[in-house]
CSV table of C-alpha atoms in Angstrom, one decimal:
chain,number,residue,atom,x,y,z
A,7,UNK,CA,39.9,-53.7,78.4
A,8,UNK,CA,40.2,-51.4,75.4
A,9,UNK,CA,39.7,-52.6,71.8
A,10,UNK,CA,43.3,-51.9,71.0
A,11,UNK,CA,44.9,-54.2,73.5
A,12,UNK,CA,44.0,-57.7,74.7
A,13,UNK,CA,46.0,-59.5,77.4
A,14,UNK,CA,45.9,-63.3,77.2
A,15,UNK,CA,47.6,-65.5,79.7
A,16,UNK,CA,49.5,-68.4,78.2
A,17,UNK,CA,47.6,-70.8,80.3
A,18,UNK,CA,44.7,-70.1,78.0
A,19,UNK,CA,46.0,-73.1,76.1
A,20,UNK,CA,45.9,-75.4,79.2
A,21,UNK,CA,43.6,-78.3,78.6
A,22,UNK,CA,44.1,-78.3,74.9
A,23,UNK,CA,46.5,-80.8,73.4
A,24,UNK,CA,48.7,-80.2,70.3
A,25,UNK,CA,46.1,-82.0,68.1
A,26,UNK,CA,43.3,-79.7,69.3
A,27,UNK,CA,45.4,-76.6,68.7
A,28,UNK,CA,46.4,-77.8,65.2
A,29,UNK,CA,42.7,-78.5,64.4
A,30,UNK,CA,41.8,-74.9,65.5
A,31,UNK,CA,44.6,-73.6,63.2
A,32,UNK,CA,43.2,-75.6,60.3
A,33,UNK,CA,39.8,-74.2,60.8
A,34,UNK,CA,41.3,-70.7,60.9
A,35,UNK,CA,42.8,-71.4,57.5
A,36,UNK,CA,39.4,-72.3,56.2
A,37,UNK,CA,37.7,-69.1,57.2
A,38,UNK,CA,35.0,-67.9,54.8
A,39,UNK,CA,36.8,-66.4,51.9
A,40,UNK,CA,36.6,-66.2,48.1
A,41,UNK,CA,39.9,-66.8,46.2
A,42,UNK,CA,40.2,-64.3,43.3
A,43,UNK,CA,43.3,-65.9,41.8
A,44,UNK,CA,43.1,-67.6,38.4
A,45,UNK,CA,42.3,-66.3,34.9
A,46,UNK,CA,41.6,-62.6,34.6
A,47,UNK,CA,41.2,-60.4,31.5
A,48,UNK,CA,43.9,-57.8,30.8
A,49,UNK,CA,43.9,-54.6,28.8
A,50,UNK,CA,47.0,-52.5,28.2
A,51,UNK,CA,47.0,-48.6,28.4
A,52,UNK,CA,43.7,-46.7,28.1
A,53,UNK,CA,44.6,-45.0,31.4
A,54,UNK,CA,42.3,-42.0,30.7
A,55,UNK,CA,39.2,-44.2,30.1
A,56,UNK,CA,36.6,-45.1,32.7
A,57,UNK,CA,37.3,-48.8,32.3
A,58,UNK,CA,35.6,-49.6,35.6
A,59,UNK,CA,32.3,-49.0,33.7
A,60,UNK,CA,31.1,-52.2,32.0
A,61,UNK,CA,29.9,-50.5,28.8
A,62,UNK,CA,33.2,-48.7,28.4
A,63,UNK,CA,35.3,-51.8,29.1
A,64,UNK,CA,33.3,-54.0,26.7
A,65,UNK,CA,33.9,-51.5,23.9
A,66,UNK,CA,37.6,-51.6,24.3
A,67,UNK,CA,39.9,-54.2,22.8
A,68,UNK,CA,41.9,-56.4,22.9
A,69,UNK,CA,41.2,-57.9,26.3
A,70,UNK,CA,43.5,-61.0,26.7
A,71,UNK,CA,43.5,-63.7,29.3
A,72,UNK,CA,46.2,-63.6,32.0
A,73,UNK,CA,46.8,-65.8,35.0
A,74,UNK,CA,47.0,-64.2,38.5
A,75,UNK,CA,49.3,-64.4,40.4
A,76,UNK,CA,51.8,-63.4,37.7
A,77,UNK,CA,55.3,-62.0,38.0
A,78,UNK,CA,54.7,-59.9,34.9
A,79,UNK,CA,51.3,-59.1,33.5
A,80,UNK,CA,52.6,-58.2,30.1
A,81,UNK,CA,55.3,-60.9,29.7
A,82,UNK,CA,53.0,-63.0,27.6
A,83,UNK,CA,53.1,-60.4,24.9
A,84,UNK,CA,56.4,-62.0,23.7
A,85,UNK,CA,57.5,-64.6,26.2
A,86,UNK,CA,60.1,-66.0,23.7
A,87,UNK,CA,62.0,-62.6,23.7
A,88,UNK,CA,62.7,-61.5,27.3
A,89,UNK,CA,64.5,-58.3,26.0
A,90,UNK,CA,61.5,-57.3,24.0
A,91,UNK,CA,59.2,-58.0,26.9
A,92,UNK,CA,61.3,-55.9,29.2
A,93,UNK,CA,61.2,-53.0,26.7
A,94,UNK,CA,57.5,-53.3,26.5
A,95,UNK,CA,57.2,-53.3,30.3
A,96,UNK,CA,59.3,-50.1,30.5
A,97,UNK,CA,57.1,-48.3,28.0
A,98,UNK,CA,53.7,-49.4,29.5
A,99,UNK,CA,51.8,-46.6,31.3
A,100,UNK,CA,48.8,-48.7,32.6
A,101,UNK,CA,47.4,-52.1,32.8
A,102,UNK,CA,43.7,-52.9,33.5
A,103,UNK,CA,42.6,-56.3,34.9
A,104,UNK,CA,39.0,-57.5,35.4
A,105,UNK,CA,37.2,-60.7,36.3
A,106,UNK,CA,33.8,-61.8,37.3
A,107,UNK,CA,33.0,-63.9,40.4
A,108,UNK,CA,30.0,-65.3,42.1
A,109,UNK,CA,28.8,-64.5,45.7
A,110,UNK,CA,26.2,-66.4,47.6
A,111,UNK,CA,23.2,-64.8,49.2
A,112,UNK,CA,24.7,-65.5,52.6
A,113,UNK,CA,28.1,-64.0,51.7
A,114,UNK,CA,26.5,-60.9,50.3
A,115,UNK,CA,24.7,-60.3,53.6
A,116,UNK,CA,27.9,-60.3,55.5
A,117,UNK,CA,30.7,-57.7,55.8
A,118,UNK,CA,33.7,-58.3,53.5
A,119,UNK,CA,37.4,-57.4,53.1
A,120,UNK,CA,39.3,-57.1,49.8
A,121,UNK,CA,42.9,-58.3,50.4
A,122,UNK,CA,46.0,-58.7,48.4
A,123,UNK,CA,49.5,-59.6,49.3
A,124,UNK,CA,51.4,-57.8,46.6
A,125,UNK,CA,50.7,-55.7,43.5
A,126,UNK,CA,53.4,-53.9,41.5
A,127,UNK,CA,53.1,-50.9,41.3
A,128,UNK,CA,50.1,-50.5,43.5
A,129,UNK,CA,46.5,-50.5,42.4
A,130,UNK,CA,43.1,-48.8,42.3
A,131,UNK,CA,40.2,-51.2,42.6
A,132,UNK,CA,36.5,-51.1,41.7
A,133,UNK,CA,33.8,-53.7,42.5
A,134,UNK,CA,30.6,-53.5,40.5
A,135,UNK,CA,31.6,-50.0,39.3
A,136,UNK,CA,32.2,-48.7,42.9
A,137,UNK,CA,35.7,-47.5,43.8
A,138,UNK,CA,36.8,-49.4,46.9
A,139,UNK,CA,40.6,-49.0,47.1
A,140,UNK,CA,43.5,-46.9,46.0
A,141,UNK,CA,46.9,-48.1,47.3
A,142,UNK,CA,50.3,-47.0,46.2
A,143,UNK,CA,52.8,-49.3,47.9
A,144,UNK,CA,53.6,-52.6,46.3
A,145,UNK,CA,53.1,-54.6,49.5
A,146,UNK,CA,50.0,-56.2,51.2
A,147,UNK,CA,46.8,-54.2,51.5
A,148,UNK,CA,43.4,-54.8,53.2
A,149,UNK,CA,40.3,-52.7,52.7
A,150,UNK,CA,36.9,-53.0,54.3
A,151,UNK,CA,34.3,-52.9,51.6
A,152,UNK,CA,31.3,-50.6,52.2
A,153,UNK,CA,28.1,-52.4,52.9
A,154,UNK,CA,26.1,-53.2,49.8
A,155,UNK,CA,29.2,-53.3,47.5
A,156,UNK,CA,28.8,-57.0,46.9
A,157,UNK,CA,25.5,-58.5,45.6
A,158,UNK,CA,24.2,-62.0,45.5
A,159,UNK,CA,25.1,-63.6,42.2
A,160,UNK,CA,27.6,-62.3,39.6
A,161,UNK,CA,30.0,-59.5,40.6
A,162,UNK,CA,32.9,-57.9,38.8
A,163,UNK,CA,36.2,-56.5,40.1
A,164,UNK,CA,38.4,-54.2,38.1
A,165,UNK,CA,42.0,-53.2,38.9
A,166,UNK,CA,44.0,-50.3,37.4
A,167,UNK,CA,47.7,-50.9,37.8
A,168,UNK,CA,50.3,-48.3,36.8
A,169,UNK,CA,53.1,-49.5,34.5
A,170,UNK,CA,56.7,-48.4,34.8
A,171,UNK,CA,56.2,-45.5,32.4
A,172,UNK,CA,53.1,-44.4,34.3
A,173,UNK,CA,54.8,-43.9,37.6
A,174,UNK,CA,54.8,-40.3,39.1
A,175,UNK,CA,58.4,-39.1,38.9
A,176,UNK,CA,60.6,-36.3,40.1
A,177,UNK,CA,62.4,-33.9,37.8
A,178,UNK,CA,65.4,-36.2,38.0
A,179,UNK,CA,63.1,-39.0,36.6
A,180,UNK,CA,63.1,-41.0,39.9
A,181,UNK,CA,59.9,-42.7,41.0
A,182,UNK,CA,58.1,-40.8,43.7
A,183,UNK,CA,56.3,-43.9,45.0
A,184,UNK,CA,57.7,-47.1,46.5
A,185,UNK,CA,58.5,-49.5,43.7
A,186,UNK,CA,60.6,-52.2,45.4
A,187,UNK,CA,63.7,-53.2,43.4
A,188,UNK,CA,62.4,-51.7,40.1
A,189,UNK,CA,64.7,-48.7,40.5
A,190,UNK,CA,67.7,-51.0,40.1
A,191,UNK,CA,68.9,-52.4,36.8
A,192,UNK,CA,68.0,-55.9,37.9
A,193,UNK,CA,64.6,-55.0,39.3
A,194,UNK,CA,61.3,-56.0,37.6
A,195,UNK,CA,59.7,-53.2,35.5
A,196,UNK,CA,56.6,-55.1,34.6
A,197,UNK,CA,53.3,-54.5,36.5
A,198,UNK,CA,52.3,-57.6,38.4
A,199,UNK,CA,49.8,-59.1,40.8
A,200,UNK,CA,52.6,-61.3,42.1
A,201,UNK,CA,50.8,-62.8,45.1
A,202,UNK,CA,47.3,-63.9,46.1
A,203,UNK,CA,44.2,-61.7,46.0
A,204,UNK,CA,41.0,-62.6,47.8
A,205,UNK,CA,37.8,-61.6,49.5
A,206,UNK,CA,37.3,-62.4,53.2
A,207,UNK,CA,33.9,-62.4,54.9
A,208,UNK,CA,33.3,-61.4,58.5
A,209,UNK,CA,30.5,-60.2,60.8
A,210,UNK,CA,30.8,-56.6,62.1
A,211,UNK,CA,34.4,-56.8,63.5
A,212,UNK,CA,37.5,-58.2,61.9
A,213,UNK,CA,41.1,-58.6,63.1
A,214,UNK,CA,43.3,-56.5,60.9
A,215,UNK,CA,46.6,-57.2,62.7
A,216,UNK,CA,47.7,-59.2,65.7
A,217,UNK,CA,51.1,-58.7,67.6
A,218,UNK,CA,52.1,-61.4,70.0
A,219,UNK,CA,54.5,-60.4,72.8
A,220,UNK,CA,55.6,-63.4,74.9
A,221,UNK,CA,57.1,-63.3,78.4
A,222,UNK,CA,58.8,-66.6,78.9
A,223,UNK,CA,59.8,-65.9,82.5
A,224,UNK,CA,56.2,-65.1,83.5
A,225,UNK,CA,54.8,-67.9,81.3
A,226,UNK,CA,52.4,-65.5,79.6
A,227,UNK,CA,51.9,-63.8,76.3
A,228,UNK,CA,50.3,-60.5,75.5
A,229,UNK,CA,48.4,-59.9,72.3
A,230,UNK,CA,48.0,-56.5,70.8
A,231,UNK,CA,45.1,-56.6,68.4
A,232,UNK,CA,44.0,-54.0,65.8
A,233,UNK,CA,40.3,-54.3,64.9
A,234,UNK,CA,38.6,-53.2,61.8
A,235,UNK,CA,35.3,-53.1,60.0
A,236,UNK,CA,32.7,-50.7,58.6
A,237,UNK,CA,30.4,-50.8,61.7
A,238,UNK,CA,31.1,-48.7,64.8
A,239,UNK,CA,33.4,-50.6,67.2
A,240,UNK,CA,32.4,-51.2,70.8
A,241,UNK,CA,34.6,-49.5,73.5
A,242,UNK,CA,35.3,-52.9,75.1
A,243,UNK,CA,35.8,-56.4,74.0
A,244,UNK,CA,35.3,-59.7,75.8
A,245,UNK,CA,38.2,-61.6,77.4
A,246,UNK,CA,38.8,-64.8,75.4
A,247,UNK,CA,39.4,-66.9,78.5
């Protein structure tokens, strides 16, 4: 069996009642991960500075607290005046975010993924000064961190997020990258980490995507699985049942 396709018979679930299956799903939700939502520090503009370097970042001001997820990272500049906030969003070229987080010794020894479910308008990410991701679309993204990126104890993540004024554009002033509804008059122009962002720990091989293809008549289901990770993948995988 290749690593790209796994065929499971639906009878794999035989012998497991609904309660057991539900328990397994709950355990899956509690996989070893580190939630990065909460209070971050935010800096506007300075798109030409090496803000991923701590000494550079510390010398810049003002850094202001902002909650993540957020539908608009700069709305807090003047939340009482939505029109003024929108004008500021349209003029913003770049937003920087940073926060510290702690990693245990056991977590640092494992492989890790950096994952987010939605950042407008894409993001470049650094962890401990090392560039780990550059993703243009606004939708979900997963990146396998190089081994050694995380360290036991205090770590820092930095995100550089383009503002509406910082988007690459054509001669007709139309954005050249996917921006969701921002091209419409009703669309949000403010940069945002609008859904969760987290670290997920794994050992050697992780599941990046899983596609289930049921065959009701045959009482079976085929799973197509995409594996990922930074270690070389084996040519075969074991059958789960």
